[in-house]
CSV table of C-alpha atoms (C1' of nucleotides) in Angstrom, one decimal:
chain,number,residue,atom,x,y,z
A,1,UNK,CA,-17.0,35.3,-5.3
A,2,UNK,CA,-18.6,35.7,-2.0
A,3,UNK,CA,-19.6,39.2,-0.9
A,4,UNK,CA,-17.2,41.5,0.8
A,5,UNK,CA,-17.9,40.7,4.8
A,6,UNK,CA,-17.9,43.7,7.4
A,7,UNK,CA,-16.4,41.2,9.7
A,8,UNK,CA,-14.5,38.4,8.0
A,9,UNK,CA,-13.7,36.1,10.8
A,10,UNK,CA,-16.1,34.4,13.2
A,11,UNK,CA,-20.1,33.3,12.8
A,12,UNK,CA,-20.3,35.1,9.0
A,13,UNK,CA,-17.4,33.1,7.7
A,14,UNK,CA,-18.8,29.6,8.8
A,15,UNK,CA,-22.6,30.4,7.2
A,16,UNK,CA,-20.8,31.0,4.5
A,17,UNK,CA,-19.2,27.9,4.1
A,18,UNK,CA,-21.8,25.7,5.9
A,19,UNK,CA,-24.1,27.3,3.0
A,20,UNK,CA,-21.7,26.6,0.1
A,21,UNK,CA,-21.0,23.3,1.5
A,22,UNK,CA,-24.4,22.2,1.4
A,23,UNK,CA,-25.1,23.2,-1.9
A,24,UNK,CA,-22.1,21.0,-3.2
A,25,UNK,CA,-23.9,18.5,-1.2
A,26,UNK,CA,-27.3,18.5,-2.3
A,27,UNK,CA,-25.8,19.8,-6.0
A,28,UNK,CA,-24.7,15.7,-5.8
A,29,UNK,CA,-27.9,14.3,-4.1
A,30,UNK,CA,-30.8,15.8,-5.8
A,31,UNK,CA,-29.8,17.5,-8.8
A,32,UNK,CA,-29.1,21.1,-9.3
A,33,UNK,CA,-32.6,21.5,-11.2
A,34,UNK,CA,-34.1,20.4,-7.4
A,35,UNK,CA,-32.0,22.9,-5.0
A,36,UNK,CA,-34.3,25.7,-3.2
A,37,UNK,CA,-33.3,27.8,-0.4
A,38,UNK,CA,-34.8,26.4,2.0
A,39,UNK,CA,-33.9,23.1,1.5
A,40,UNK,CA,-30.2,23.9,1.6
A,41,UNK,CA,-30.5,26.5,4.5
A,42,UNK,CA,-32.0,23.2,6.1
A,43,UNK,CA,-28.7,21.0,4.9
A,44,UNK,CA,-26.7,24.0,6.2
A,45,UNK,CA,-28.5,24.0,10.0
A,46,UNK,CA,-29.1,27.9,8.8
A,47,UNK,CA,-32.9,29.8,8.9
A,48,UNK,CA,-33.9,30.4,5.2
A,49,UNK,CA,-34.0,34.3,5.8
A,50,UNK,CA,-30.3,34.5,6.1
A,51,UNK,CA,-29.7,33.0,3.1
A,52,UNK,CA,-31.9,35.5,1.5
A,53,UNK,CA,-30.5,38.4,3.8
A,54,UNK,CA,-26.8,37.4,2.5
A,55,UNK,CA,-27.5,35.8,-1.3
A,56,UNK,CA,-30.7,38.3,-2.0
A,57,UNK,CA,-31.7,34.9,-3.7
A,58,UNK,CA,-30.8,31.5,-5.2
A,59,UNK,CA,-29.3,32.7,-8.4
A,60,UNK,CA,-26.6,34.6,-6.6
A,61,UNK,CA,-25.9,32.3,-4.3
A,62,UNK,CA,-25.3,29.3,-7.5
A,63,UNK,CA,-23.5,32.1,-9.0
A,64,UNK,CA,-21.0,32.3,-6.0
A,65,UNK,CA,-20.4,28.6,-6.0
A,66,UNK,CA,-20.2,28.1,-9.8
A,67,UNK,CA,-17.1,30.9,-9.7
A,68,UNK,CA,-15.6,28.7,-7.0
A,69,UNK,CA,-16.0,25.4,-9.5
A,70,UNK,CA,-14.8,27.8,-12.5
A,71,UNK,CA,-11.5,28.5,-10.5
A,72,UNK,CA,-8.2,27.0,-12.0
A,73,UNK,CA,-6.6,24.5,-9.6
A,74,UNK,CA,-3.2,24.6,-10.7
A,75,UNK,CA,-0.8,26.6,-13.1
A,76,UNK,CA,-0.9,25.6,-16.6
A,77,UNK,CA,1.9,22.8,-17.6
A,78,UNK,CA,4.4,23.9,-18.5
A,79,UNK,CA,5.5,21.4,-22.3
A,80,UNK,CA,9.2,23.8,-22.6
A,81,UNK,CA,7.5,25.8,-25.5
A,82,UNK,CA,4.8,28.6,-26.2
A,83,UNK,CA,2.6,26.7,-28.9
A,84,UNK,CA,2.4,23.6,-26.8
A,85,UNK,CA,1.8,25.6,-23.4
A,86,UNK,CA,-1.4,27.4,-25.3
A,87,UNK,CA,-2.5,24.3,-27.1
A,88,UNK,CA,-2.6,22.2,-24.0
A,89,UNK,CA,-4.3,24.8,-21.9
A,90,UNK,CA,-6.7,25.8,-24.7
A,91,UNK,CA,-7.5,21.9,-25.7
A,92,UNK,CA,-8.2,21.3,-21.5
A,93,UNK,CA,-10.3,25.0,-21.3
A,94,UNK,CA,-12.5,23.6,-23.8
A,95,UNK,CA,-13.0,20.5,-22.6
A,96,UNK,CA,-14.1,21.4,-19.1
A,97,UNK,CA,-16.3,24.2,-20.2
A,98,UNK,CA,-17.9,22.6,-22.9
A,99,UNK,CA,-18.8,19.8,-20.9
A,100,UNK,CA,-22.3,19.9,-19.5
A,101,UNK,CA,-21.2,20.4,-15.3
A,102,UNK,CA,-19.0,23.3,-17.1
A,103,UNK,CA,-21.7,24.7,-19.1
A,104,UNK,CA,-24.1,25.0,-16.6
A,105,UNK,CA,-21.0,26.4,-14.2
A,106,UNK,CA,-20.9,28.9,-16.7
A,107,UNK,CA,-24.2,29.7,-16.9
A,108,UNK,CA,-25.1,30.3,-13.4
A,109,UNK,CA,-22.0,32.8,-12.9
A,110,UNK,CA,-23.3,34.7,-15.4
A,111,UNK,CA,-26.7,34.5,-14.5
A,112,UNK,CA,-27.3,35.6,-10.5
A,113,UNK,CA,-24.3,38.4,-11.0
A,114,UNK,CA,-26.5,41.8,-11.2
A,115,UNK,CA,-23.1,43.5,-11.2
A,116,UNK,CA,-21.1,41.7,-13.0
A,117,UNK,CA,-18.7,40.7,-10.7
A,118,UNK,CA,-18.4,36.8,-11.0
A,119,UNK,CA,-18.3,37.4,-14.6
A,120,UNK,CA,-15.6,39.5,-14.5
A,121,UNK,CA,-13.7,37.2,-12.1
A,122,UNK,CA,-14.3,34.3,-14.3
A,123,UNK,CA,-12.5,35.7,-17.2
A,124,UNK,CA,-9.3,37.2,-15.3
A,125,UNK,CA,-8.9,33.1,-14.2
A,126,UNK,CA,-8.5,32.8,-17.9
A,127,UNK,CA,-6.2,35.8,-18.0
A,128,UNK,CA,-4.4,35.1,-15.2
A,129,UNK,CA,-3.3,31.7,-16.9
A,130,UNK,CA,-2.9,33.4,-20.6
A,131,UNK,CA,-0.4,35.7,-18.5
A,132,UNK,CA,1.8,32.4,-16.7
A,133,UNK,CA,2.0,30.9,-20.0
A,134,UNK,CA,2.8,34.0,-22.0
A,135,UNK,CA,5.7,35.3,-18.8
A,136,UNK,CA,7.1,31.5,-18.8
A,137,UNK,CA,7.9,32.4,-23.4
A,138,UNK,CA,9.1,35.5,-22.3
A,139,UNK,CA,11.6,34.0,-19.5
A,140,UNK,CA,12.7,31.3,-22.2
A,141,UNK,CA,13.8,34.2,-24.8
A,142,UNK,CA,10.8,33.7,-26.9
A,143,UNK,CA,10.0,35.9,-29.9
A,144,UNK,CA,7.1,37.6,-30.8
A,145,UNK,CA,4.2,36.9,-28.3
A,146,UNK,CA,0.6,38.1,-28.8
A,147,UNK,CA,-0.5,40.1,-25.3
A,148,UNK,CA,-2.9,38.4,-22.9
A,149,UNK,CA,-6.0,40.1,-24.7
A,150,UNK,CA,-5.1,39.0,-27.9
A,151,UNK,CA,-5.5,35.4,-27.3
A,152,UNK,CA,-8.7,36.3,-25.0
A,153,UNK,CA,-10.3,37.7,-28.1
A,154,UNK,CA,-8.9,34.8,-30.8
A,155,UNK,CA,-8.9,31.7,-28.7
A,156,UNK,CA,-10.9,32.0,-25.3
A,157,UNK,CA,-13.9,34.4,-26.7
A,158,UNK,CA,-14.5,32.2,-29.9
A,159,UNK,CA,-14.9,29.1,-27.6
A,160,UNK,CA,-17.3,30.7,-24.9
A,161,UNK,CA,-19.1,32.0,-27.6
A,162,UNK,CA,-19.9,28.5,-29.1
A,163,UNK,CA,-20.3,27.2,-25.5
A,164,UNK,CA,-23.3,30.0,-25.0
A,165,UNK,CA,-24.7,30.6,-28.1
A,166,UNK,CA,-24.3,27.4,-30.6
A,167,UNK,CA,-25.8,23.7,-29.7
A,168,UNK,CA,-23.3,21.9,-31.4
A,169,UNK,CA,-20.1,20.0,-30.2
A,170,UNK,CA,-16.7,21.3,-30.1
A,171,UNK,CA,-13.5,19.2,-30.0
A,172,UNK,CA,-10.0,19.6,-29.5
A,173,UNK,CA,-9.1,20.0,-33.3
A,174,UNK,CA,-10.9,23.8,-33.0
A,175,UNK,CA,-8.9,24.9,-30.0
A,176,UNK,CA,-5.7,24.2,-31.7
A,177,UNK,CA,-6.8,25.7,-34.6
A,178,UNK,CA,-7.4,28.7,-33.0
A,179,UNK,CA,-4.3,28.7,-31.0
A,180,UNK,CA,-2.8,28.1,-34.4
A,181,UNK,CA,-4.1,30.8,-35.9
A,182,UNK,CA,-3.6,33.1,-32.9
A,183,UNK,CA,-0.3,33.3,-33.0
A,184,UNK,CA,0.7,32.9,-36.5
A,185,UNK,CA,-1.2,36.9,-36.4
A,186,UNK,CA,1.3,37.5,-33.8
A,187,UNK,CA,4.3,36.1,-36.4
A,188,UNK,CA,3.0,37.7,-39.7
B,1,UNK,CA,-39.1,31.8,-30.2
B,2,UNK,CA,-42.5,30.6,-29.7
B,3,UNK,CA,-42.7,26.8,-28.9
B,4,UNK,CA,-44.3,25.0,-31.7
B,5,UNK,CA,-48.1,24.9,-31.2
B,6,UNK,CA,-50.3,22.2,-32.5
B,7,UNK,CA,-52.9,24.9,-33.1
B,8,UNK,CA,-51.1,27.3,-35.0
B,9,UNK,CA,-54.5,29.4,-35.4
B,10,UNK,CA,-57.0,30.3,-33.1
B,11,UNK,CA,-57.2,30.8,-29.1
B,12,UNK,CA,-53.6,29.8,-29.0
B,13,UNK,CA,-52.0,32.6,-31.1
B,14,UNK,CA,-53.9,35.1,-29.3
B,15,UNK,CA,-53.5,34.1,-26.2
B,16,UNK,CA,-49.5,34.1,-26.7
B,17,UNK,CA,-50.0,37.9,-28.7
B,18,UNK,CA,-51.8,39.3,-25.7
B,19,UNK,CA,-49.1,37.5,-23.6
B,20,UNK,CA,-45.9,38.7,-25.2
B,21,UNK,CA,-47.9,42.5,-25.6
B,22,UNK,CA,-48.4,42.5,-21.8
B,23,UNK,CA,-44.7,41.5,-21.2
B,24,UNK,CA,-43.5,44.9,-23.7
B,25,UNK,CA,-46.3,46.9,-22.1
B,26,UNK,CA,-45.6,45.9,-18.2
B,27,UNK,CA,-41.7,46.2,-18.7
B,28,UNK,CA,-42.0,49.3,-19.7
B,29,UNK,CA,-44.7,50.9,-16.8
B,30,UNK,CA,-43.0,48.9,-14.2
B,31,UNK,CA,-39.6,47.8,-15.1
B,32,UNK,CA,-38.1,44.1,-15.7
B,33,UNK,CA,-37.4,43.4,-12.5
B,34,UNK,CA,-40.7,43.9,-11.2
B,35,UNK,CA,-42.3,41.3,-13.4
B,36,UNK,CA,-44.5,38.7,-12.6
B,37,UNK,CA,-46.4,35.8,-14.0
B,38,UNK,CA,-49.7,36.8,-12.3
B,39,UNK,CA,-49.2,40.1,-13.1
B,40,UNK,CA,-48.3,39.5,-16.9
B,41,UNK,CA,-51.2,36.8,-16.6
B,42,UNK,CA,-53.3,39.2,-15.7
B,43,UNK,CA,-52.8,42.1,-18.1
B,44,UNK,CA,-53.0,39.7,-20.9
B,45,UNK,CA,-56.7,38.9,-19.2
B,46,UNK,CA,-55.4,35.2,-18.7
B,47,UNK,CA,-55.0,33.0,-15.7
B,48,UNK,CA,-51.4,32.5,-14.7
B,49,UNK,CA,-51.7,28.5,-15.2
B,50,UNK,CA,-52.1,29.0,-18.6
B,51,UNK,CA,-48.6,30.9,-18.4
B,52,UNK,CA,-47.1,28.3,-16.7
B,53,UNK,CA,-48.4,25.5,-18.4
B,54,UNK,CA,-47.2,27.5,-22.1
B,55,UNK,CA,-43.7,28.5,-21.1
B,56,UNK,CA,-43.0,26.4,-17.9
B,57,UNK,CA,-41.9,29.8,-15.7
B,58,UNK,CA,-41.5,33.4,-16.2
B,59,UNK,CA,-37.8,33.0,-17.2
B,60,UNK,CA,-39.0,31.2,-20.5
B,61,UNK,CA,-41.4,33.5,-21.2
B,62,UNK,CA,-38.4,36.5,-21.2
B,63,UNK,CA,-36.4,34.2,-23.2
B,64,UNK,CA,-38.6,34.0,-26.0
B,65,UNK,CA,-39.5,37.9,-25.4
B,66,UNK,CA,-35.8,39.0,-25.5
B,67,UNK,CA,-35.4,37.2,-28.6
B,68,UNK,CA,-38.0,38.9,-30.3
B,69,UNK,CA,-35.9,42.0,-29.7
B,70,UNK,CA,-32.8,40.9,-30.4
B,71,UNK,CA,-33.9,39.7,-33.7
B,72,UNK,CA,-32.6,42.5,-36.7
B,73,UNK,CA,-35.6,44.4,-38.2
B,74,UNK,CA,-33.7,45.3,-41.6
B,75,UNK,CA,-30.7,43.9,-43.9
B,76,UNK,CA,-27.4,45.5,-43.1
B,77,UNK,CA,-26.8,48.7,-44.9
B,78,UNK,CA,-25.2,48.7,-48.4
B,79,UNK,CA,-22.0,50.9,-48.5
B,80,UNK,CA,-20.7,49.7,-51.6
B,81,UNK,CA,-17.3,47.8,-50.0
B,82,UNK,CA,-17.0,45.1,-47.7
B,83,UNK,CA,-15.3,46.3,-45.2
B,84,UNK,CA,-16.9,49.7,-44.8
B,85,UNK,CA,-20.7,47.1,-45.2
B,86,UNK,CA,-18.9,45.0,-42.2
B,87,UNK,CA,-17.7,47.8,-40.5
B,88,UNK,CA,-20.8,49.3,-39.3
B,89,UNK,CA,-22.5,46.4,-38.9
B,90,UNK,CA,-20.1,45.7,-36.0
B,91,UNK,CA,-20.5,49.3,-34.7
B,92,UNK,CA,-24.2,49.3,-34.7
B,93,UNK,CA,-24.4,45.3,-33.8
B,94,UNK,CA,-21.5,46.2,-30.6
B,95,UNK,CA,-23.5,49.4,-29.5
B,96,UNK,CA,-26.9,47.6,-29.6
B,97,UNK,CA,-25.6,45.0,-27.7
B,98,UNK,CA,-23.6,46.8,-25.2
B,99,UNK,CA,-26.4,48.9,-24.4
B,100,UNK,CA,-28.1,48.1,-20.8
B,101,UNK,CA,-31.4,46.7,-22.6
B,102,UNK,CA,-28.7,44.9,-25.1
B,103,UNK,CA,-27.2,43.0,-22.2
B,104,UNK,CA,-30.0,42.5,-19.9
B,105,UNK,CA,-31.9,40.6,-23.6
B,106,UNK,CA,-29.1,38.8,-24.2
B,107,UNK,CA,-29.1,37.5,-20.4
B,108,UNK,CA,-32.8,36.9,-20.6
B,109,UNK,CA,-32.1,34.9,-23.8
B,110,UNK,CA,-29.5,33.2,-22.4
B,111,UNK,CA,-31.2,32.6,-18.7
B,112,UNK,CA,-34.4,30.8,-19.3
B,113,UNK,CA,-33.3,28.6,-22.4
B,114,UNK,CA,-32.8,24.6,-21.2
B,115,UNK,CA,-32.2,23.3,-24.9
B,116,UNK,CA,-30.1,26.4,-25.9
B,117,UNK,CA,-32.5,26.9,-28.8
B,118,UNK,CA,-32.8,30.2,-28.4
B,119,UNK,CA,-29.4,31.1,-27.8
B,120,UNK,CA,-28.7,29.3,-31.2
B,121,UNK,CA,-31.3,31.4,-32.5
B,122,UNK,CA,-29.5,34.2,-31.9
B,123,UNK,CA,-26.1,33.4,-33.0
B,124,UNK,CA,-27.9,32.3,-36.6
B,125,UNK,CA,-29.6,35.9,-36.4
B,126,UNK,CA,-25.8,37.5,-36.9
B,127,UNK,CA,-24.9,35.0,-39.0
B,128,UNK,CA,-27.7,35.5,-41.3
B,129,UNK,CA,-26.8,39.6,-41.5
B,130,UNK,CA,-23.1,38.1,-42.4
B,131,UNK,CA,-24.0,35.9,-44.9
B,132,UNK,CA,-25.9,39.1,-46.3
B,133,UNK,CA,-22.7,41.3,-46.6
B,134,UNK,CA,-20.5,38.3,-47.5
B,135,UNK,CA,-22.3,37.6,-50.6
B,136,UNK,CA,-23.1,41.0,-51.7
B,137,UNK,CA,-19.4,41.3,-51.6
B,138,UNK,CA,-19.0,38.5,-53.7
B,139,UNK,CA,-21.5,39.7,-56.3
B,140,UNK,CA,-19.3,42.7,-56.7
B,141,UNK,CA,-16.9,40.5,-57.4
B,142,UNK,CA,-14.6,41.0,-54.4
B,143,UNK,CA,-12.1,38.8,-54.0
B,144,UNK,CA,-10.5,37.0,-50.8
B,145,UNK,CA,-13.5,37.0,-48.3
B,146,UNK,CA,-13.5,35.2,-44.8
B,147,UNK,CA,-16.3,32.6,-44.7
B,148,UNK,CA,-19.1,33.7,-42.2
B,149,UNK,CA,-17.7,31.0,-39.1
B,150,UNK,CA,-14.5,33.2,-39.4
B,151,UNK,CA,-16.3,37.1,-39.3
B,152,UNK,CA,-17.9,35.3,-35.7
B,153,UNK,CA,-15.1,33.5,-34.0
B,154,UNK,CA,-13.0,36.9,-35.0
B,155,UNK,CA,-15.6,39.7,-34.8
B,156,UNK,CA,-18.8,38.5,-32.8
B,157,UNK,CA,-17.6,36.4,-30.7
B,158,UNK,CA,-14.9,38.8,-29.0
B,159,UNK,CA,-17.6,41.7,-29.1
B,160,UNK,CA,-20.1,39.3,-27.0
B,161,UNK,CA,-17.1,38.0,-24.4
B,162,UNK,CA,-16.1,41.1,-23.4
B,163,UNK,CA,-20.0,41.9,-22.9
B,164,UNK,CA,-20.7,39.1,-21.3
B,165,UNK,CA,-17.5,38.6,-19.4
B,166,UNK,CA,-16.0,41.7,-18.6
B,167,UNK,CA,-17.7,45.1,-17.0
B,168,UNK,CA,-15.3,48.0,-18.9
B,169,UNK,CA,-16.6,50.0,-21.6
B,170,UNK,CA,-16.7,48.8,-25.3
B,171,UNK,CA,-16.3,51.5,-27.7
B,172,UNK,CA,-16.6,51.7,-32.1
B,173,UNK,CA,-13.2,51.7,-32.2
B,174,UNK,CA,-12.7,48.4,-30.9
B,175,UNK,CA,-15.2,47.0,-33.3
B,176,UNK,CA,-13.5,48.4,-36.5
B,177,UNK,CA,-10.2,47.0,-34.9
B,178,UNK,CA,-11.7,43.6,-34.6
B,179,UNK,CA,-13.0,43.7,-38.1
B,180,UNK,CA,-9.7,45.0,-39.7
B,181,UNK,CA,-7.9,42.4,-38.3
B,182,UNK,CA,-10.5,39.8,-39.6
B,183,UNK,CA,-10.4,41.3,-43.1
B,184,UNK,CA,-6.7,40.8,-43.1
B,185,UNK,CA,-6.4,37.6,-41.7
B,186,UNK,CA,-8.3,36.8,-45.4
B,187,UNK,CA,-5.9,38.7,-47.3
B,188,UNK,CA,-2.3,37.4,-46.1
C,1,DG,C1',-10.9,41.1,30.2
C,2,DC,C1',-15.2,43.4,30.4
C,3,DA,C1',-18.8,46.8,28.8
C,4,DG,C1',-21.1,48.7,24.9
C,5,DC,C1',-22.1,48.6,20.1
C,6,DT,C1',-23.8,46.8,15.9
C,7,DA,C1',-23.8,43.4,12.2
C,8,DA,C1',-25.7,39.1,11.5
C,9,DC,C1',-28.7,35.4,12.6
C,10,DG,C1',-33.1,33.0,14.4
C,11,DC,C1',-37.9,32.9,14.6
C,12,DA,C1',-42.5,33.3,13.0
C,13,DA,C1',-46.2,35.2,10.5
C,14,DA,C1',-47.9,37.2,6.4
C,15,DA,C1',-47.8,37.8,1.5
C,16,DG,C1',-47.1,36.2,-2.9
C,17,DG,C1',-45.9,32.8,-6.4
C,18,DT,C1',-46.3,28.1,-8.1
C,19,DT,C1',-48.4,23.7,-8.8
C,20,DA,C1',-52.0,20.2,-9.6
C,21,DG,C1',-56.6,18.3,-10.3
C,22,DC,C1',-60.7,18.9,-12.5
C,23,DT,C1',-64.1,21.3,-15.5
C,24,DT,C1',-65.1,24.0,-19.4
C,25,DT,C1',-64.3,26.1,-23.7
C,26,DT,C1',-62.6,26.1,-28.4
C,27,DG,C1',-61.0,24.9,-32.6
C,28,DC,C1',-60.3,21.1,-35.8
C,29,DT,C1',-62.1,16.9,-38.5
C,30,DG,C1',-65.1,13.7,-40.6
D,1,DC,C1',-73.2,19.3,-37.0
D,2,DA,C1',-71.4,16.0,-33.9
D,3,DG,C1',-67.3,14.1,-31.8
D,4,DC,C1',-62.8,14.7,-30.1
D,5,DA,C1',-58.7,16.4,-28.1
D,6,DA,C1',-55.9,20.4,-27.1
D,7,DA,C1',-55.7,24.3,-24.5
D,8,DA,C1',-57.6,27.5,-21.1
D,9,DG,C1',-60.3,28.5,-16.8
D,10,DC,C1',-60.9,27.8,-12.0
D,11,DT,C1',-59.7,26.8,-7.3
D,12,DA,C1',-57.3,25.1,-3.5
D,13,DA,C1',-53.2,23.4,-1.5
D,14,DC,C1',-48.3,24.0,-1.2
D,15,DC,C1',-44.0,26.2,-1.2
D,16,DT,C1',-41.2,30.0,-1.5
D,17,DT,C1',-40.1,34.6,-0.3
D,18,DT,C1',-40.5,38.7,2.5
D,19,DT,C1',-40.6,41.3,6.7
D,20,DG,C1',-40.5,42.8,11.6
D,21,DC,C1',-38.7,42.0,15.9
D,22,DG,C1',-36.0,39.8,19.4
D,23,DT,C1',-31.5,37.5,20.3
D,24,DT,C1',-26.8,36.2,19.6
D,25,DA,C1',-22.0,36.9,18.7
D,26,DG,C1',-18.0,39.3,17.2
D,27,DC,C1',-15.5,43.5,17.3
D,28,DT,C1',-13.8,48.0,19.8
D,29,DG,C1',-12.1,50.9,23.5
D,30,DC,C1',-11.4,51.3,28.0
DNA sequence: GCAGCTAACGCAAAAGGTTAGCTTTTGCTG
DNA sequence: CAGCAAAAGCTAACCTTTTGCGTTAGCTGC
């Protein structure tokens, strides 16, 4: 997220996006492996001290843009029932942020956030979803939900946590399973 | 963990000792954030290329260093029962890790790790202190156990999303809740 | 609207970090 | 002990980052 702005409108609000455009830009060109500050300040038509001045440096600024990227577009589908609502969002989840733009999306939020602000914002996206889905059951007379933290701890944390910390693939088969599992605890 | 050498003995073992020594030394006089290859380099009484040529940038070389500490020094403590053995391993294994040197090891590890080997790493360190409990409980002859992929999509992988991804406080409590729920999961 | 104020930016120089080519040392092997 | 190759030393060029100072541009109150 980009950094509260003592004055919103005006200059400060176009660096901003003239910056973040031109790392999109030059994320396409050259390769995210090859972006440096001054080389997008350069793309941006900005001096490579404001960058710092604003970003500190190029970790935080990736880590803005990757929380942009990690955004949700749209509300979940909506499939007229709670299993397939959480199955379809869960199989999707998993399949974006297992892929390897979405991993390294991932990693860069986490990684230039010394306060743990873009990491905090990417997991109330997740929430904020878990809680359309969960409100839509409620409005249909559905029984017996798990709350919003539930299924963060028993279907979106297991999947991070094999996105970060395990090498090996993930398909759609363990999302369901989770979602599965998730709320037959709810039903028990 | 220490890229494979093709000298296992000699100059190359000492020169990545001293290395990893001044790394703990120099964190501690001067903090992590004010570390430097050429200042490591020269503590270690080596020349910064041979740094950069070993671990390819300072962000490796933490990487391999915070896996060193996050790797447990001791089997998990016998308490006679499985869930009161997996109950304070989550305790101590959540307060460790949700500790500010917990998290900022666990980003290090994560940060400057291409291949995700030491990530993985890791991840088969807690499942390795599992596996421990799990069949100590079955030499008792306990019946009913989760398998160890369940104790970390259900207990570790929970404990390290909210770590990761959210900023409140994680107390005990929330690890024995995570672990009861496991246990009974297994039982119904 | 038009001063006055200040945050934010541009500029440029200095400091520090990183890379690359080449030489030297060191440990293994026959 | 001689030959070989991997790894470290050395140095210089390159690039990034920092910093101080002057300038611009957007707010605020009159």
């Amino acid at each position: 997220m980009a950094k509260a702005m003592a004055r919103p409108g005006g200059r400060s609000a176009r660096v901003q996006e003239a910056v973040h455009a031109a790392v999109h830009e030059l994320d396409a060109e050259v390769g995210r492996d090859a972006l440096t500050v001054p080389l997008i300040a350069a793309r941006a038509g900005v001096t490579p001290s404001t960058v710092y001045r604003r970003w500190g440096d190029l970790r935080e600024l990736l880590s803005d843009v990757a929380v942009e990227h990690l955004r949700p577009e749209t509300d979940p589908e909506d499939h007229g029932e709670l299993v397939a609502d959480l199955t379809a969002w869960a199989e999707q989840f998993l399949d974006e942020m297992a892929s390897p733009p979405g991993r390294a999306y991932i990693r860069d939020a986490l990684l230039g956030d010394p306060d743990g602000d873009n990491a905090g914002q990417c997991s109330a996206y997740a929430a904020e979803q878990i809680d359309v889905i969960l409100r839509r059951a409620t409005a249909r007379g559905e029984q017996q939900q798990p709350d919003v933290e539930t299924v963060i701890d028993h279907v979106v944390a297991p999947m991070m946590y094999r996105i970060l910390f395990r090498p090996g693939a993930l398909d759609a088969a363990y999302a369901r399973r989770l979602v599965a599992d998730c709320l037959e605890r709810g039903r028990r």
